[in-house]
Amino acid sequence: GGLVYLGGVGLSVVLCVLMILRHRGPVRELADVAAPAIQLGSAIGRLGCLSSGCCYGAVCEPHWWATTPPWLTGVLGPSPRYPTALLLFGLSAASFVALRKLLEKRAFAGEVFLANFVLYGAGRFAIEALRADPRGRWWDLVSTSQLIALATGVPCLLLWIALRIRAQRAQATDSPASSQPEPDSPAT
């Protein structure tokens, strides 16, 4: 449950950080550049999920998805299902665009990387509720993917907020208005 893509991203992050540290590279800057690419890769992968019939949604009302695509009828049956693979594609594509824009305006190194986990975690948690994942639930409340989304998204959100506040405070103390000396008072 969630260990294929999310596990792959987790292992990739750890291995990339180790390689960057070994070669004394700028970890947070490189992570920021990699974050949009992670979402682009996820978007392409979700199209593969759609075509293979994995990551399917629960049975739903026809207004969400009129029929199961013909190439999946044998796998999923004729009942309409939530198009979770398409929703995850949309999440990843929108995240790619948002992260590219944030990369140009980031307040601190590492912000885009943190935003990646916050955006994906929130979206994945919501979309996962529409899935028909037979791999079980934790405490009869959340799927494995939802648990991973919470475990990564919430700490990243808290760290993002803390670092954003610190960056804003640093910018306020470094602004020209606060660094200019007070003019001499006129002599009387």
mmCIF file with all atom_site columns, N, CA and C in Angstrom, residues 27-52:
data_model
loop_
_atom_site.group_PDB
_atom_site.id
_atom_site.type_symbol
_atom_site.label_atom_id
_atom_site.label_alt_id
_atom_site.label_comp_id
_atom_site.label_asym_id
_atom_site.label_entity_id
_atom_site.label_seq_id
_atom_site.pdbx_PDB_ins_code
_atom_site.Cartn_x
_atom_site.Cartn_y
_atom_site.Cartn_z
_atom_site.occupancy
_atom_site.B_iso_or_equiv
_atom_site.pdbx_formal_charge
_atom_site.auth_seq_id
_atom_site.auth_comp_id
_atom_site.auth_asym_id
_atom_site.auth_atom_id
_atom_site.pdbx_PDB_model_num
ATOM 1  N N  . VAL A 1 27 ? 22.966 20.620 -1.042  1.00 0.00 ? 27 VAL A N  1
ATOM 2  C CA . VAL A 1 27 ? 21.835 19.696 -0.932  1.00 0.00 ? 27 VAL A CA 1
ATOM 3  C C  . VAL A 1 27 ? 20.496 20.396 -1.152  1.00 0.00 ? 27 VAL A C  1
ATOM 4  N N  . ARG A 1 28 ? 20.241 21.459 -0.422  1.00 0.00 ? 28 ARG A N  1
ATOM 5  C CA . ARG A 1 28 ? 18.918 22.097 -0.506  1.00 0.00 ? 28 ARG A CA 1
ATOM 6  C C  . ARG A 1 28 ? 18.668 22.724 -1.882  1.00 0.00 ? 28 ARG A C  1
ATOM 7  N N  . GLU A 1 29 ? 19.694 23.310 -2.485  1.00 0.00 ? 29 GLU A N  1
ATOM 8  C CA . GLU A 1 29 ? 19.519 23.905 -3.805  1.00 0.00 ? 29 GLU A CA 1
ATOM 9  C C  . GLU A 1 29 ? 19.216 22.829 -4.853  1.00 0.00 ? 29 GLU A C  1
ATOM 10 N N  . LEU A 1 30 ? 19.935 21.725 -4.789  1.00 0.00 ? 30 LEU A N  1
ATOM 11 C CA . LEU A 1 30 ? 19.701 20.642 -5.748  1.00 0.00 ? 30 LEU A CA 1
ATOM 12 C C  . LEU A 1 30 ? 18.352 19.966 -5.504  1.00 0.00 ? 30 LEU A C  1
ATOM 13 N N  . ALA A 1 31 ? 17.949 19.867 -4.246  1.00 0.00 ? 31 ALA A N  1
ATOM 14 C CA . ALA A 1 31 ? 16.635 19.298 -3.936  1.00 0.00 ? 31 ALA A CA 1
ATOM 15 C C  . ALA A 1 31 ? 15.525 20.174 -4.509  1.00 0.00 ? 31 ALA A C  1
ATOM 16 N N  . ASP A 1 32 ? 15.701 21.491 -4.457  1.00 0.00 ? 32 ASP A N  1
ATOM 17 C CA . ASP A 1 32 ? 14.707 22.405 -5.030  1.00 0.00 ? 32 ASP A CA 1
ATOM 18 C C  . ASP A 1 32 ? 14.566 22.199 -6.534  1.00 0.00 ? 32 ASP A C  1
ATOM 19 N N  . VAL A 1 33 ? 15.679 22.006 -7.206  1.00 0.00 ? 33 VAL A N  1
ATOM 20 C CA . VAL A 1 33 ? 15.646 21.800 -8.653  1.00 0.00 ? 33 VAL A CA 1
ATOM 21 C C  . VAL A 1 33 ? 15.015 20.448 -8.990  1.00 0.00 ? 33 VAL A C  1
ATOM 22 N N  . ALA A 1 34 ? 15.253 19.456 -8.149  1.00 0.00 ? 34 ALA A N  1
ATOM 23 C CA . ALA A 1 34 ? 14.730 18.111 -8.408  1.00 0.00 ? 34 ALA A CA 1
ATOM 24 C C  . ALA A 1 34 ? 13.233 17.990 -8.141  1.00 0.00 ? 34 ALA A C  1
ATOM 25 N N  . ALA A 1 35 ? 12.689 18.788 -7.237  1.00 0.00 ? 35 ALA A N  1
ATOM 26 C CA . ALA A 1 35 ? 11.287 18.635 -6.816  1.00 0.00 ? 35 ALA A CA 1
ATOM 27 C C  . ALA A 1 35 ? 10.298 18.709 -7.984  1.00 0.00 ? 35 ALA A C  1
ATOM 28 N N  . PRO A 1 36 ? 10.373 19.703 -8.874  1.00 0.00 ? 36 PRO A N  1
ATOM 29 C CA . PRO A 1 36 ? 9.428  19.701 -9.996  1.00 0.00 ? 36 PRO A CA 1
ATOM 30 C C  . PRO A 1 36 ? 9.584  18.469 -10.892 1.00 0.00 ? 36 PRO A C  1
ATOM 31 N N  . ALA A 1 37 ? 10.818 18.016 -11.064 1.00 0.00 ? 37 ALA A N  1
ATOM 32 C CA . ALA A 1 37 ? 11.048 16.827 -11.894 1.00 0.00 ? 37 ALA A CA 1
ATOM 33 C C  . ALA A 1 37 ? 10.417 15.585 -11.271 1.00 0.00 ? 37 ALA A C  1
ATOM 34 N N  . ILE A 1 38 ? 10.419 15.506 -9.945  1.00 0.00 ? 38 ILE A N  1
ATOM 35 C CA . ILE A 1 38 ? 9.767  14.379 -9.264  1.00 0.00 ? 38 ILE A CA 1
ATOM 36 C C  . ILE A 1 38 ? 8.284  14.359 -9.629  1.00 0.00 ? 38 ILE A C  1
ATOM 37 N N  . GLN A 1 39 ? 7.654  15.525 -9.636  1.00 0.00 ? 39 GLN A N  1
ATOM 38 C CA . GLN A 1 39 ? 6.223  15.586 -9.961  1.00 0.00 ? 39 GLN A CA 1
ATOM 39 C C  . GLN A 1 39 ? 5.962  15.320 -11.435 1.00 0.00 ? 39 GLN A C  1
ATOM 40 N N  . LEU A 1 40 ? 6.850  15.769 -12.303 1.00 0.00 ? 40 LEU A N  1
ATOM 41 C CA . LEU A 1 40 ? 6.692  15.473 -13.726 1.00 0.00 ? 40 LEU A CA 1
ATOM 42 C C  . LEU A 1 40 ? 6.781  13.961 -13.961 1.00 0.00 ? 40 LEU A C  1
ATOM 43 N N  . GLY A 1 41 ? 7.734  13.315 -13.312 1.00 0.00 ? 41 GLY A N  1
ATOM 44 C CA . GLY A 1 41 ? 7.850  11.863 -13.417 1.00 0.00 ? 41 GLY A CA 1
ATOM 45 C C  . GLY A 1 41 ? 6.627  11.149 -12.861 1.00 0.00 ? 41 GLY A C  1
ATOM 46 N N  . SER A 1 42 ? 6.095  11.675 -11.777 1.00 0.00 ? 42 SER A N  1
ATOM 47 C CA . SER A 1 42 ? 4.880  11.088 -11.195 1.00 0.00 ? 42 SER A CA 1
ATOM 48 C C  . SER A 1 42 ? 3.707  11.224 -12.152 1.00 0.00 ? 42 SER A C  1
ATOM 49 N N  . ALA A 1 43 ? 3.577  12.382 -12.794 1.00 0.00 ? 43 ALA A N  1
ATOM 50 C CA . ALA A 1 43 ? 2.472  12.599 -13.739 1.00 0.00 ? 43 ALA A CA 1
ATOM 51 C C  . ALA A 1 43 ? 2.546  11.597 -14.887 1.00 0.00 ? 43 ALA A C  1
ATOM 52 N N  . ILE A 1 44 ? 3.722  11.407 -15.430 1.00 0.00 ? 44 ILE A N  1
ATOM 53 C CA . ILE A 1 44 ? 3.886  10.450 -16.526 1.00 0.00 ? 44 ILE A CA 1
ATOM 54 C C  . ILE A 1 44 ? 3.584  9.031  -16.033 1.00 0.00 ? 44 ILE A C  1
ATOM 55 N N  . GLY A 1 45 ? 4.040  8.711  -14.849 1.00 0.00 ? 45 GLY A N  1
ATOM 56 C CA . GLY A 1 45 ? 3.775  7.397  -14.276 1.00 0.00 ? 45 GLY A CA 1
ATOM 57 C C  . GLY A 1 45 ? 2.294  7.138  -14.059 1.00 0.00 ? 45 GLY A C  1
ATOM 58 N N  . ARG A 1 46 ? 1.549  8.178  -13.695 1.00 0.00 ? 46 ARG A N  1
ATOM 59 C CA . ARG A 1 46 ? 0.113  8.009  -13.466 1.00 0.00 ? 46 ARG A CA 1
ATOM 60 C C  . ARG A 1 46 ? -0.637 7.734  -14.763 1.00 0.00 ? 46 ARG A C  1
ATOM 61 N N  . LEU A 1 47 ? -0.138 8.214  -15.875 1.00 0.00 ? 47 LEU A N  1
ATOM 62 C CA . LEU A 1 47 ? -0.743 7.835  -17.159 1.00 0.00 ? 47 LEU A CA 1
ATOM 63 C C  . LEU A 1 47 ? -0.526 6.342  -17.414 1.00 0.00 ? 47 LEU A C  1
ATOM 64 N N  . GLY A 1 48 ? 0.616  5.840  -16.987 1.00 0.00 ? 48 GLY A N  1
ATOM 65 C CA . GLY A 1 48 ? 0.857  4.401  -17.064 1.00 0.00 ? 48 GLY A CA 1
ATOM 66 C C  . GLY A 1 48 ? -0.101 3.631  -16.163 1.00 0.00 ? 48 GLY A C  1
ATOM 67 N N  . CYS A 1 49 ? -0.398 4.189  -14.985 1.00 0.00 ? 49 CYS A N  1
ATOM 68 C CA . CYS A 1 49 ? -1.371 3.546  -14.087 1.00 0.00 ? 49 CYS A CA 1
ATOM 69 C C  . CYS A 1 49 ? -2.739 3.470  -14.754 1.00 0.00 ? 49 CYS A C  1
ATOM 70 N N  . LEU A 1 50 ? -3.124 4.546  -15.418 1.00 0.00 ? 50 LEU A N  1
ATOM 71 C CA . LEU A 1 50 ? -4.414 4.560  -16.100 1.00 0.00 ? 50 LEU A CA 1
ATOM 72 C C  . LEU A 1 50 ? -4.464 3.482  -17.177 1.00 0.00 ? 50 LEU A C  1
ATOM 73 N N  . SER A 1 51 ? -3.407 3.382  -17.961 1.00 0.00 ? 51 SER A N  1
ATOM 74 C CA . SER A 1 51 ? -3.424 2.431  -19.073 1.00 0.00 ? 51 SER A CA 1
ATOM 75 C C  . SER A 1 51 ? -3.327 0.979  -18.608 1.00 0.00 ? 51 SER A C  1
ATOM 76 N N  . SER A 1 52 ? -2.746 0.740  -17.442 1.00 0.00 ? 52 SER A N  1
ATOM 77 C CA . SER A 1 52 ? -2.618 -0.647 -16.976 1.00 0.00 ? 52 SER A CA 1
ATOM 78 C C  . SER A 1 52 ? -3.741 -1.065 -16.032 1.00 0.00 ? 52 SER A C  1
#
